[in-house]
Amino acid sequence: MMSHIFGINKCHFEFAPEFFQYTQHVDELKCDNNYSSHFKTGFSDSPFLRSKSIEGTQFYLLGNPLLYYDFDTIWETIKPADLSNGSKSWYELFRHLNGISAVLTVSSQKVCVITDPLGFFPFYLYQNEELWCWSSNLQNIIAIPEVDIKYNEVAIFNYVHNGHFLDNETWYHHISRLPAASICTLDFITKQINLNRYWSWNEWTKTKTLINESRETYYSLLEKSITNLAIQSQNIGLSLSGGLDSRIIALISKKYFDIHTFTFSTKESIDFAIAQKVSKILNCNFTHFELEYDNWLEDRIFAFLQCNGMVPINHFHEGNIYKELKEKFDIIMTGFFGGGIYANTDQVNTRIKKNISSQFFYSYNDRHHTGDSFYDFNSIDPYIIDQKIRNLAALHVYNLSHYFKVAIPFYNLDWLKYNYSIDETQQVNHQFYLSTINQFLSRPLRILKWQKTGIAPYYQRLNSFFLKIKIPEVLNWVYQKLGRSRQFYNYTKLEYTVDLLLDKYAVQYILLLVDYKPKNLNEKFNLLSVYLWLSREKLKSHDPV
């Protein structure tokens, strides 16, 4: 199991880096309140995928990513000078791995944390007066008696409305997530914390390319993102849904690896029916992990807490199947992130603006921080990814990577760069993606319906039209009324139970939420997630696998 990384820097008169600590479990931290041990630097039993020492600086690769074949060549070139502003070495390093990861460096003078280009690896920083704490697990920080815990009510209120936090905020004042593509330096000499970006979206550009040529390159780069992975004869599971992203990943992966497909869902899920057919067409062994409605909360609570409550509890569709997955697979391939863009016809090739942000996210007092130069790109996607994807689905995937390696072919920087070089007038409503799917999928996979629209991707224009007039939202409503689900799980069946739980766990000390009435089922789950996090000491979770 992947371990969390944790450290404390307490400043005294001479501002020495007095404390570093590595811990695997929060319980160990609670038992060691004097924080007397030093940060672990021995390599013989190192829990890190890669580590090295050069010029008095220790380098650690964090997380549980898959590496590309030439990663070690790049890793060996990394040096302390790359911690200065403007170094492109970090972007190059992350180009040569796949998954969710970060880099930590430790020397006698400073600690540096380097986040991945999209900031999917969660790193939390507490900064208040002379105490700094940093960790990949929020609970490590709040377990420290000296940490001043104050709930961030505005951030929590936004969480209830959006289903995730915004602007690197967390549950607490003074604790924030480190931003994407950043080098965060905790300098013991200057007594400063410095934050600099090593990459920004404006380093990518739009290009004009022939459509046929674009499709070939687009597919080729996606294929390379899979075939260049340094995978030996390991047990590979591929998570199938009813969507197109996992379908094309399955097609490519099957050509080069011995994969076993699986899905998790209730019996009535449309996802299950489509995934089963895709697996049969590709001649793959298939496993269905059936989800039940009994004990749904108990099955999800450990994953919810392990994810620091940052992801609402209804997003852990898979329930409590981690142990079974871990016993069966070493690596899991996913269609997470996927193809296409988020813009509609009126938003294509446009940098994010406050009026567009407000269409996607609720922000208390209308605070939409769209001015960051990181978003200086003619697309709204950099902002949507930074605010939503990294605070929701990416955290979920990171949580899975505690148990096995998770391959994310769509989070390949070469493929992403090419995807965003394509004019968005060609991308809107999945036009380009659907045309690429149809060029490379076999006919049986093309004529198998797409869960999102209910029709086969073969019908490109009709699919794009359905997306334009928001047919997927209508289908969701219809299926729920019929007692079925297009996704893994039909949460409408739990609404009465959720109402009871809201009464059971309600708290009165978040003033913005006193007497607040959720507007829909999603908000009920979001509010329940807030209550569960605030009441976590009362909860009994399953033991970690």
Coordinates of C-alpha atoms in Angstrom, one line a residue:
M1 CA 0.0 0.0 0.0
M2 CA 1.3 3.5 -0.9
S3 CA 2.1 5.5 2.2
H4 CA 1.5 9.2 3.0
I5 CA 4.3 11.6 3.2
F6 CA 4.5 14.0 6.1
G7 CA 6.7 16.6 7.6
I8 CA 6.8 19.4 10.3
N9 CA 9.1 22.4 10.4
K10 CA 8.9 24.3 13.7
C11 CA 10.8 27.6 13.8
H12 CA 12.8 28.5 16.8
F13 CA 15.2 31.4 17.4
E14 CA 17.8 30.1 15.0
F15 CA 15.1 28.9 12.6
A16 CA 16.6 25.4 12.3
P17 CA 14.8 22.6 10.4
E18 CA 14.2 20.8 13.7
F19 CA 11.6 18.3 12.8
F20 CA 11.0 16.0 9.8
Q21 CA 8.9 12.9 10.1
Y22 CA 7.8 10.2 7.8
T23 CA 4.8 8.1 8.8
Q24 CA 2.7 5.4 7.3
H25 CA -0.5 5.8 9.4
V26 CA -2.1 8.7 11.2
D27 CA -2.3 6.6 14.4
E28 CA 1.4 6.5 14.6
L29 CA 1.5 10.2 14.4
K30 CA -1.0 10.6 17.3
C31 CA 1.2 8.4 19.4
D32 CA 4.3 10.5 18.8
N33 CA 3.4 14.0 19.9
N34 CA 7.0 15.2 20.5
Y35 CA 7.9 14.8 16.8
S36 CA 11.5 14.0 17.7
S37 CA 12.5 11.8 14.8
H38 CA 14.1 13.0 11.6
F39 CA 12.7 12.7 8.2
K40 CA 13.4 9.2 6.8
T41 CA 16.3 9.3 4.3
G42 CA 17.6 5.7 4.3
F43 CA 17.2 4.1 0.9
S44 CA 17.5 0.4 1.9
D45 CA 13.9 0.3 3.0
S46 CA 12.7 3.4 1.2
P47 CA 9.0 3.5 0.5
F48 CA 9.6 5.7 -2.5
L49 CA 9.4 4.6 -6.1
R50 CA 12.6 6.5 -6.9
S51 CA 15.0 8.3 -4.6
K52 CA 18.6 9.7 -4.8
S53 CA 21.0 12.0 -3.1
I54 CA 23.0 14.6 -5.0
E55 CA 25.0 17.7 -3.7
G56 CA 23.5 17.3 -0.2
T57 CA 19.9 17.2 -1.4
Q58 CA 17.7 14.2 -1.2
F59 CA 15.2 13.7 -4.0
Y60 CA 12.1 11.5 -3.7
L61 CA 9.5 10.5 -6.3
L62 CA 6.1 10.4 -4.5
G63 CA 2.9 8.5 -5.3
N64 CA 2.5 5.2 -7.1
P65 CA 2.8 6.1 -10.8
L66 CA 3.7 4.0 -13.8
L67 CA 6.9 5.0 -15.5
Y68 CA 7.7 5.2 -19.1
Y69 CA 10.7 3.2 -20.4
D70 CA 13.0 6.3 -20.5
F71 CA 12.0 7.7 -17.2
D72 CA 15.2 6.8 -15.3
T73 CA 17.3 8.6 -17.9
I74 CA 15.4 11.8 -17.2
W75 CA 15.4 11.2 -13.4
E76 CA 19.2 11.0 -13.3
T77 CA 19.5 14.4 -14.9
I78 CA 17.5 16.2 -12.2
K79 CA 19.8 18.3 -9.9
P80 CA 19.4 20.9 -7.2
A81 CA 19.8 23.7 -9.7
D82 CA 16.4 22.7 -11.2
L83 CA 14.8 23.9 -8.0
S84 CA 15.4 27.5 -9.1
N85 CA 12.8 29.5 -11.0
G86 CA 12.3 28.8 -14.7
S87 CA 13.5 25.2 -14.9
K88 CA 11.7 23.1 -17.5
S89 CA 13.2 19.9 -16.1
W90 CA 10.1 19.2 -14.0
Y91 CA 7.7 19.3 -16.9
E92 CA 10.1 17.0 -18.8
L93 CA 10.2 14.6 -15.8
F94 CA 6.4 14.4 -15.6
R95 CA 6.2 13.8 -19.3
H96 CA 8.0 10.5 -18.7
L97 CA 5.6 9.0 -16.1
N98 CA 1.9 8.2 -16.0
G99 CA -0.4 8.4 -13.0
I100 CA -0.5 10.8 -10.0
S101 CA 2.8 11.8 -8.5
A102 CA 4.9 14.6 -7.1
V103 CA 8.6 15.2 -6.1
L104 CA 9.9 16.1 -2.7
T105 CA 13.5 17.4 -2.1
V106 CA 15.1 17.8 1.3
S107 CA 18.3 19.5 2.3
S108 CA 19.7 21.2 5.4
Q109 CA 18.5 24.6 4.1
K110 CA 15.1 23.9 2.6
V111 CA 12.3 21.5 1.7
C112 CA 10.8 21.7 -1.8
V113 CA 7.6 20.1 -3.1
I114 CA 7.1 19.9 -6.8
T115 CA 3.5 19.2 -7.9
D116 CA 2.6 17.6 -11.2
P117 CA 1.6 19.9 -14.1
L118 CA -2.2 19.6 -13.4
G119 CA -1.8 19.4 -9.7
F120 CA -3.6 16.1 -9.3
F121 CA -1.3 14.9 -6.5
P122 CA -2.7 16.3 -3.3
F123 CA -0.2 18.2 -1.1
Y124 CA -1.5 20.2 1.9
L125 CA 0.4 23.0 3.6
Y126 CA -0.4 24.5 7.0
Q127 CA 1.2 27.9 7.6
N128 CA 0.4 29.9 10.7
E129 CA 2.9 32.1 12.5
E130 CA 6.1 30.0 13.1
L131 CA 4.7 26.5 12.4
W132 CA 4.7 24.9 9.0
C133 CA 3.3 21.4 8.4
W134 CA 3.0 19.7 5.0
S135 CA 1.5 16.4 4.1
S136 CA -0.2 14.4 1.4
N137 CA -2.8 13.6 4.0
L138 CA -4.8 16.4 5.6
Q139 CA -5.5 14.3 8.7
N140 CA -1.8 14.2 9.5
I141 CA -1.8 17.9 9.9
I142 CA -4.9 18.4 11.9
A143 CA -3.8 15.6 14.3
I144 CA -1.0 17.9 15.6
P145 CA -2.0 19.6 18.8
E146 CA -0.3 22.9 17.9
V147 CA -2.2 23.3 14.7
D148 CA -4.9 26.0 15.1
I149 CA -8.0 24.4 13.6
K150 CA -10.6 26.8 12.3
Y151 CA -13.2 25.8 9.8
N152 CA -13.4 27.7 6.6
E153 CA -17.2 28.3 6.4
V154 CA -17.2 30.0 3.0
A155 CA -15.1 27.1 1.5
I156 CA -17.5 24.6 3.1
F157 CA -20.6 26.4 1.8
N158 CA -19.1 26.3 -1.7
Y159 CA -18.4 22.6 -1.3
V160 CA -22.1 22.0 -0.6
H161 CA -23.1 23.8 -3.8
N162 CA -20.4 22.5 -6.1
G163 CA -19.5 19.1 -4.6
H164 CA -15.9 20.1 -4.3
F165 CA -13.6 22.8 -3.0
L166 CA -12.4 25.8 -5.0
D167 CA -9.2 27.8 -5.3
N168 CA -7.0 25.3 -3.4
E169 CA -9.1 25.7 -0.3
T170 CA -9.8 22.9 2.2
W171 CA -12.0 22.5 5.3
Y172 CA -9.8 24.7 7.3
H173 CA -8.3 28.2 7.4
H174 CA -4.5 28.2 7.1
I175 CA -4.5 24.8 5.3
S176 CA -4.5 24.9 1.6
R177 CA -3.6 22.6 -1.3
L178 CA -0.4 23.4 -3.2
P179 CA -1.3 24.6 -6.8
A180 CA -0.6 22.8 -10.0
A181 CA 2.8 22.9 -11.7
S182 CA 4.4 24.6 -8.7
I183 CA 7.7 24.5 -6.8
C184 CA 6.9 25.2 -3.1
T185 CA 10.1 26.0 -1.2
L186 CA 10.2 26.1 2.6
D187 CA 13.4 28.0 3.1
F188 CA 15.0 27.7 6.6
I189 CA 17.6 30.5 5.9
T190 CA 15.2 33.2 4.8
K191 CA 12.3 32.0 6.9
Q192 CA 10.1 32.2 3.9
I193 CA 7.7 30.0 1.9
N194 CA 8.1 30.7 -1.8
L195 CA 5.8 29.4 -4.5
N196 CA 6.6 29.5 -8.2
R197 CA 5.2 27.9 -11.3
Y198 CA 7.5 25.9 -13.5
W199 CA 4.9 25.6 -16.3
S200 CA 1.7 27.3 -17.4
W201 CA -0.9 26.6 -20.1
N202 CA 0.3 29.6 -22.2
E203 CA 3.3 27.5 -23.2
W204 CA 0.9 25.4 -25.3
T205 CA -0.5 26.8 -28.6
K206 CA -3.3 26.3 -31.0
T207 CA -2.3 25.0 -34.4
K208 CA -4.1 24.6 -37.8
T209 CA -3.8 21.0 -38.9
L210 CA -5.8 19.0 -41.4
I211 CA -8.5 17.0 -39.7
N212 CA -7.4 13.6 -41.1
E213 CA -3.9 14.3 -40.0
S214 CA -5.1 15.4 -36.6
R215 CA -7.0 12.2 -36.0
E216 CA -4.0 10.1 -36.9
T217 CA -1.7 12.0 -34.6
Y218 CA -4.3 12.2 -31.8
Y219 CA -4.8 8.4 -31.8
S220 CA -1.1 7.7 -32.2
L221 CA -0.2 9.7 -29.2
L222 CA -2.9 8.1 -27.1
E223 CA -1.6 4.7 -28.2
K224 CA 2.0 5.6 -27.3
S225 CA 0.8 6.7 -23.8
I226 CA -0.1 3.1 -23.3
T227 CA 2.5 1.2 -25.2
N228 CA 5.5 3.1 -23.7
L229 CA 4.6 2.2 -20.2
A230 CA 7.2 0.0 -18.5
I231 CA 4.8 -2.8 -17.8
Q232 CA 6.1 -6.3 -17.4
S233 CA 4.0 -9.5 -17.0
Q234 CA 1.7 -8.1 -14.4
N235 CA -2.0 -8.6 -13.7
I236 CA -3.7 -5.7 -15.5
G237 CA -7.3 -4.8 -14.9
L238 CA -9.2 -2.4 -17.1
S239 CA -12.1 -0.5 -15.6
L240 CA -14.9 -0.5 -18.2
S241 CA -18.0 1.7 -18.1
G242 CA -20.6 2.5 -20.7
G243 CA -18.5 5.5 -22.0
L244 CA -16.2 5.9 -25.0
D245 CA -13.1 6.8 -23.0
S246 CA -12.7 3.3 -21.4
R247 CA -13.8 1.7 -24.7
I248 CA -11.0 3.1 -26.7
I249 CA -8.4 2.5 -23.9
A250 CA -9.6 -1.1 -23.8
L251 CA -9.2 -1.5 -27.6
I252 CA -5.6 -0.2 -27.5
S253 CA -4.6 -2.0 -24.4
K254 CA -5.9 -5.4 -25.7
K255 CA -3.6 -5.1 -28.6
Y256 CA -0.5 -5.0 -26.5
F257 CA -1.3 -6.5 -23.0
D258 CA -3.2 -9.4 -21.5
I259 CA -6.0 -7.4 -19.8
H260 CA -8.9 -8.5 -17.7
T261 CA -11.9 -6.1 -17.9
F262 CA -14.2 -5.4 -15.0
T263 CA -17.0 -3.0 -14.0
F264 CA -18.7 -2.3 -10.7
S265 CA -22.4 -1.4 -10.7
T266 CA -25.8 -2.5 -9.7
K267 CA -27.5 -5.1 -11.8
E268 CA -29.9 -2.6 -13.5
S269 CA -27.1 -0.2 -14.5
I270 CA -26.8 0.6 -18.2
D271 CA -23.0 0.9 -17.6
F272 CA -22.9 -2.8 -16.8
A273 CA -24.8 -3.9 -19.9
I274 CA -22.6 -1.9 -22.2
A275 CA -19.3 -2.8 -20.4
Q276 CA -20.2 -6.5 -20.7
K277 CA -20.8 -6.2 -24.4
V278 CA -17.5 -4.3 -25.0
S279 CA -15.6 -7.0 -23.1
K280 CA -17.2 -9.8 -25.2
I281 CA -16.4 -8.0 -28.5
L282 CA -12.7 -7.7 -27.4
N283 CA -12.7 -11.3 -26.1
C284 CA -11.6 -10.3 -22.6
N285 CA -12.2 -12.1 -19.3
F286 CA -14.8 -10.0 -17.5
T287 CA -15.7 -9.5 -13.9
H288 CA -18.8 -7.7 -12.5
F289 CA -18.5 -6.4 -9.0
E290 CA -22.1 -6.1 -8.1
L291 CA -23.0 -3.2 -5.8
E292 CA -25.8 -3.3 -3.3
Y293 CA -27.9 -0.6 -1.7
D294 CA -27.7 -2.2 1.8
N295 CA -24.8 -0.9 3.8
W296 CA -24.0 1.7 1.2
L297 CA -22.7 4.2 3.8
E298 CA -20.6 1.6 5.7
D299 CA -19.1 0.5 2.4
R300 CA -17.9 4.0 1.5
I301 CA -17.0 5.6 4.7
F302 CA -13.4 4.4 4.9
A303 CA -12.6 5.6 1.4
F304 CA -14.4 8.9 2.1
L305 CA -12.3 9.5 5.2
Q306 CA -9.1 8.3 3.6
C307 CA -9.7 11.0 0.9
N308 CA -10.0 13.6 3.7
G309 CA -13.6 14.1 2.9
M310 CA -12.5 16.2 -0.1
V311 CA -14.7 14.1 -2.4
P312 CA -18.4 13.7 -1.5
I313 CA -19.4 10.2 -0.4
N314 CA -21.7 9.5 -3.3
H315 CA -18.7 9.6 -5.7
F316 CA -17.2 6.4 -4.2
H317 CA -19.4 4.3 -6.5
E318 CA -17.2 1.3 -6.2
G319 CA -18.0 0.9 -2.5
N320 CA -15.8 -1.5 -0.6
I321 CA -14.2 -3.6 -3.3
Y322 CA -10.6 -2.4 -2.9
K323 CA -9.5 -5.6 -1.3
E324 CA -10.9 -7.7 -4.1
L325 CA -9.4 -5.5 -6.7
K326 CA -6.0 -5.5 -5.0
E327 CA -6.0 -9.3 -4.8
K328 CA -6.8 -9.6 -8.5
F329 CA -4.8 -6.8 -10.1
D330 CA -1.4 -5.1 -9.9
I331 CA -2.3 -2.3 -12.3
I332 CA -5.6 -0.8 -13.3
M333 CA -6.2 1.0 -16.6
T334 CA -8.8 3.7 -16.6
G335 CA -10.5 6.1 -19.0
F336 CA -10.3 8.9 -16.4
F337 CA -10.0 12.4 -17.9
G338 CA -11.0 11.3 -21.4
G339 CA -11.2 13.2 -24.7
G340 CA -13.2 16.3 -25.7
I341 CA -13.5 19.7 -24.2
Y342 CA -15.8 21.4 -21.7
A343 CA -16.8 24.5 -23.7
N344 CA -20.1 24.9 -25.5
T345 CA -20.5 26.6 -28.8
D346 CA -20.4 30.1 -27.3
Q347 CA -17.3 29.4 -25.2
V348 CA -14.9 27.9 -27.7
N349 CA -11.3 29.3 -28.1
T350 CA -12.0 31.6 -25.1
R351 CA -9.9 32.3 -22.0
I352 CA -11.9 31.8 -18.8
K353 CA -13.7 34.8 -17.5
K354 CA -15.8 35.5 -14.4
N355 CA -19.1 35.3 -16.3
I356 CA -18.2 31.9 -17.7
S357 CA -16.9 30.6 -14.3
S358 CA -20.2 31.5 -12.7
Q359 CA -21.9 29.2 -15.2
F360 CA -19.9 26.2 -13.9
F361 CA -19.4 27.0 -10.2
Y362 CA -21.2 28.6 -7.4
S363 CA -18.9 31.0 -5.4
Y364 CA -20.1 32.7 -2.2
N365 CA -20.1 36.5 -2.6
D366 CA -19.4 35.8 -6.3
R367 CA -15.7 35.2 -5.8
H368 CA -14.4 33.8 -9.0
H369 CA -10.6 33.9 -9.1
T370 CA -10.0 33.7 -12.8
G371 CA -7.1 36.2 -13.1
D372 CA -4.3 33.7 -12.5
S373 CA -1.9 33.8 -15.4
F374 CA -1.8 30.0 -15.2
Y375 CA -5.1 30.1 -17.1
D376 CA -3.8 32.3 -19.9
F377 CA -4.9 30.1 -22.8
N378 CA -7.7 30.3 -25.3
S379 CA -9.8 27.6 -23.7
I380 CA -11.9 27.4 -20.5
D381 CA -10.6 24.0 -19.8
P382 CA -7.5 25.0 -17.7
Y383 CA -9.8 26.6 -15.2
I384 CA -12.4 23.8 -15.2
I385 CA -9.7 21.2 -14.7
D386 CA -8.0 23.1 -12.0
Q387 CA -11.2 23.9 -10.0
K388 CA -13.2 20.7 -10.6
I389 CA -11.3 17.7 -12.0
R390 CA -8.3 18.0 -9.6
N391 CA -10.6 18.5 -6.6
L392 CA -12.9 15.6 -7.4
A393 CA -12.2 12.8 -9.8
A394 CA -8.4 13.1 -9.6
L395 CA -8.5 12.8 -5.8
H396 CA -10.6 9.7 -6.2
V397 CA -8.1 8.2 -8.6
Y398 CA -5.3 9.2 -6.2
N399 CA -7.1 7.3 -3.4
L400 CA -7.2 4.2 -5.6
S401 CA -3.5 4.4 -6.2
H402 CA -2.9 3.6 -2.5
Y403 CA -3.8 0.0 -3.4
F404 CA -2.4 -0.6 -6.9
K405 CA -0.9 1.4 -9.8
V406 CA -3.5 3.3 -11.8
A407 CA -2.7 4.0 -15.4
I408 CA -4.3 7.2 -16.8
P409 CA -3.5 7.2 -20.6
F410 CA -5.4 10.5 -21.1
Y411 CA -3.1 12.2 -18.5
N412 CA -0.2 12.0 -20.9
L413 CA 1.3 15.4 -21.5
D414 CA 2.2 14.8 -25.1
W415 CA -1.4 13.7 -25.9
L416 CA -2.9 16.5 -23.8
K417 CA -0.8 19.1 -25.6
Y418 CA -1.9 17.9 -28.9
N419 CA -5.6 17.7 -27.8
Y420 CA -5.5 21.3 -26.9
S421 CA -3.7 22.4 -30.0
I422 CA -6.8 21.5 -32.0
D423 CA -9.2 24.4 -32.8
E424 CA -12.1 24.1 -30.4
T425 CA -14.7 24.7 -33.0
Q426 CA -13.8 21.2 -34.2
Q427 CA -13.8 19.8 -30.7
V428 CA -17.1 21.3 -29.4
N429 CA -19.9 18.7 -28.6
H430 CA -17.3 15.9 -29.1
Q431 CA -17.3 16.3 -32.9
F432 CA -13.6 15.6 -33.3
Y433 CA -13.5 13.0 -30.6
L434 CA -16.4 11.1 -32.2
S435 CA -14.8 11.3 -35.7
T436 CA -11.6 9.8 -34.2
I437 CA -13.5 7.1 -32.4
N438 CA -15.2 6.1 -35.6
Q439 CA -12.0 6.0 -37.5
F440 CA -10.2 3.6 -35.1
L441 CA -12.8 1.6 -33.3
S442 CA -13.9 -1.7 -34.9
R443 CA -17.4 -1.7 -36.3
P444 CA -18.9 -3.8 -33.5
L445 CA -17.6 -1.2 -31.0
R446 CA -18.9 1.7 -33.1
I447 CA -22.4 0.4 -33.3
L448 CA -22.6 -0.4 -29.6
K449 CA -24.5 2.5 -27.9
W450 CA -22.9 5.1 -25.9
Q451 CA -24.2 5.5 -22.3
K452 CA -24.0 9.3 -22.4
T453 CA -26.5 9.8 -25.3
G454 CA -28.1 6.4 -25.6
I455 CA -27.1 6.0 -29.3
A456 CA -24.1 4.4 -31.0
P457 CA -21.0 6.6 -31.6
Y458 CA -21.4 5.5 -35.3
Y459 CA -24.0 8.3 -35.6
Q460 CA -21.6 11.2 -35.2
R461 CA -23.7 14.2 -36.0
L462 CA -26.7 12.9 -34.1
N463 CA -24.5 12.4 -31.0
S464 CA -23.1 15.9 -31.3
F465 CA -26.6 17.3 -31.7
F466 CA -27.8 15.4 -28.6
L467 CA -25.0 16.8 -26.6
K468 CA -25.7 20.3 -27.8
I469 CA -29.4 20.2 -26.7
K470 CA -28.4 18.4 -23.4
I471 CA -30.2 15.1 -24.1
P472 CA -27.9 13.3 -21.5
E473 CA -29.5 15.4 -18.7
V474 CA -33.0 14.4 -19.9
L475 CA -32.0 10.7 -20.1
N476 CA -30.8 10.8 -16.5
W477 CA -34.1 12.1 -15.4
V478 CA -36.1 9.5 -17.4
Y479 CA -34.0 6.6 -16.2
Q480 CA -34.3 7.7 -12.6
K481 CA -38.1 7.9 -12.9
L482 CA -38.1 4.4 -14.3
G483 CA -36.0 3.2 -11.3
R484 CA -33.0 2.5 -13.5
S485 CA -29.6 4.0 -13.7
R486 CA -27.4 5.0 -16.6
Q487 CA -24.4 5.2 -14.2
F488 CA -23.0 2.7 -11.8
Y489 CA -25.5 3.4 -9.1
N490 CA -29.0 4.8 -8.8
Y491 CA -28.7 7.2 -5.9
T492 CA -32.3 8.3 -6.0
K493 CA -33.2 5.0 -4.3
L494 CA -31.2 6.3 -1.3
E495 CA -32.9 9.7 -0.9
Y496 CA -35.1 8.8 2.0
T497 CA -32.1 7.3 3.8
V498 CA -30.0 10.4 3.1
D499 CA -32.7 12.6 4.6
L500 CA -32.6 10.5 7.8
L501 CA -28.8 10.7 7.9
L502 CA -28.9 14.5 7.5
D503 CA -31.0 14.7 10.6
K504 CA -28.8 12.3 12.5
Y505 CA -25.4 14.0 11.8
A506 CA -26.5 17.6 11.5
V507 CA -24.2 20.1 13.1
Q508 CA -25.1 23.7 14.1
Y509 CA -21.7 25.4 14.3
I510 CA -21.2 26.1 10.6
L511 CA -23.4 29.3 10.6
L512 CA -23.8 29.4 6.8
L513 CA -25.4 26.0 6.9
V514 CA -27.8 26.5 9.8
D515 CA -31.3 26.0 8.4
Y516 CA -29.9 25.5 4.9
K517 CA -32.1 23.5 2.6
P518 CA -30.4 21.5 -0.2
K519 CA -32.0 22.2 -3.6
N520 CA -31.5 18.7 -5.0
L521 CA -30.2 15.2 -4.3
N522 CA -26.6 16.1 -5.2
E523 CA -26.6 18.9 -2.7
K524 CA -28.1 16.5 -0.1
F525 CA -25.1 14.2 -0.6
N526 CA -22.7 17.1 -0.4
L527 CA -24.3 18.4 2.8
L528 CA -24.2 14.9 4.3
S529 CA -20.5 14.7 3.4
V530 CA -19.9 17.9 5.3
Y531 CA -21.7 16.5 8.3
L532 CA -19.8 13.2 8.1
W533 CA -16.5 14.9 8.0
L534 CA -17.3 17.1 10.9
S535 CA -18.6 14.1 12.8
R536 CA -15.8 11.7 11.8
E537 CA -14.7 10.8 15.3
K538 CA -18.2 9.2 15.8
L539 CA -17.9 7.1 12.7
K540 CA -16.8 3.5 12.7
S541 CA -15.0 2.6 9.4
H542 CA -13.8 -0.6 7.9
D543 CA -10.1 -1.4 8.5
P544 CA -7.9 -0.5 5.6
V545 CA -7.1 -3.3 3.3

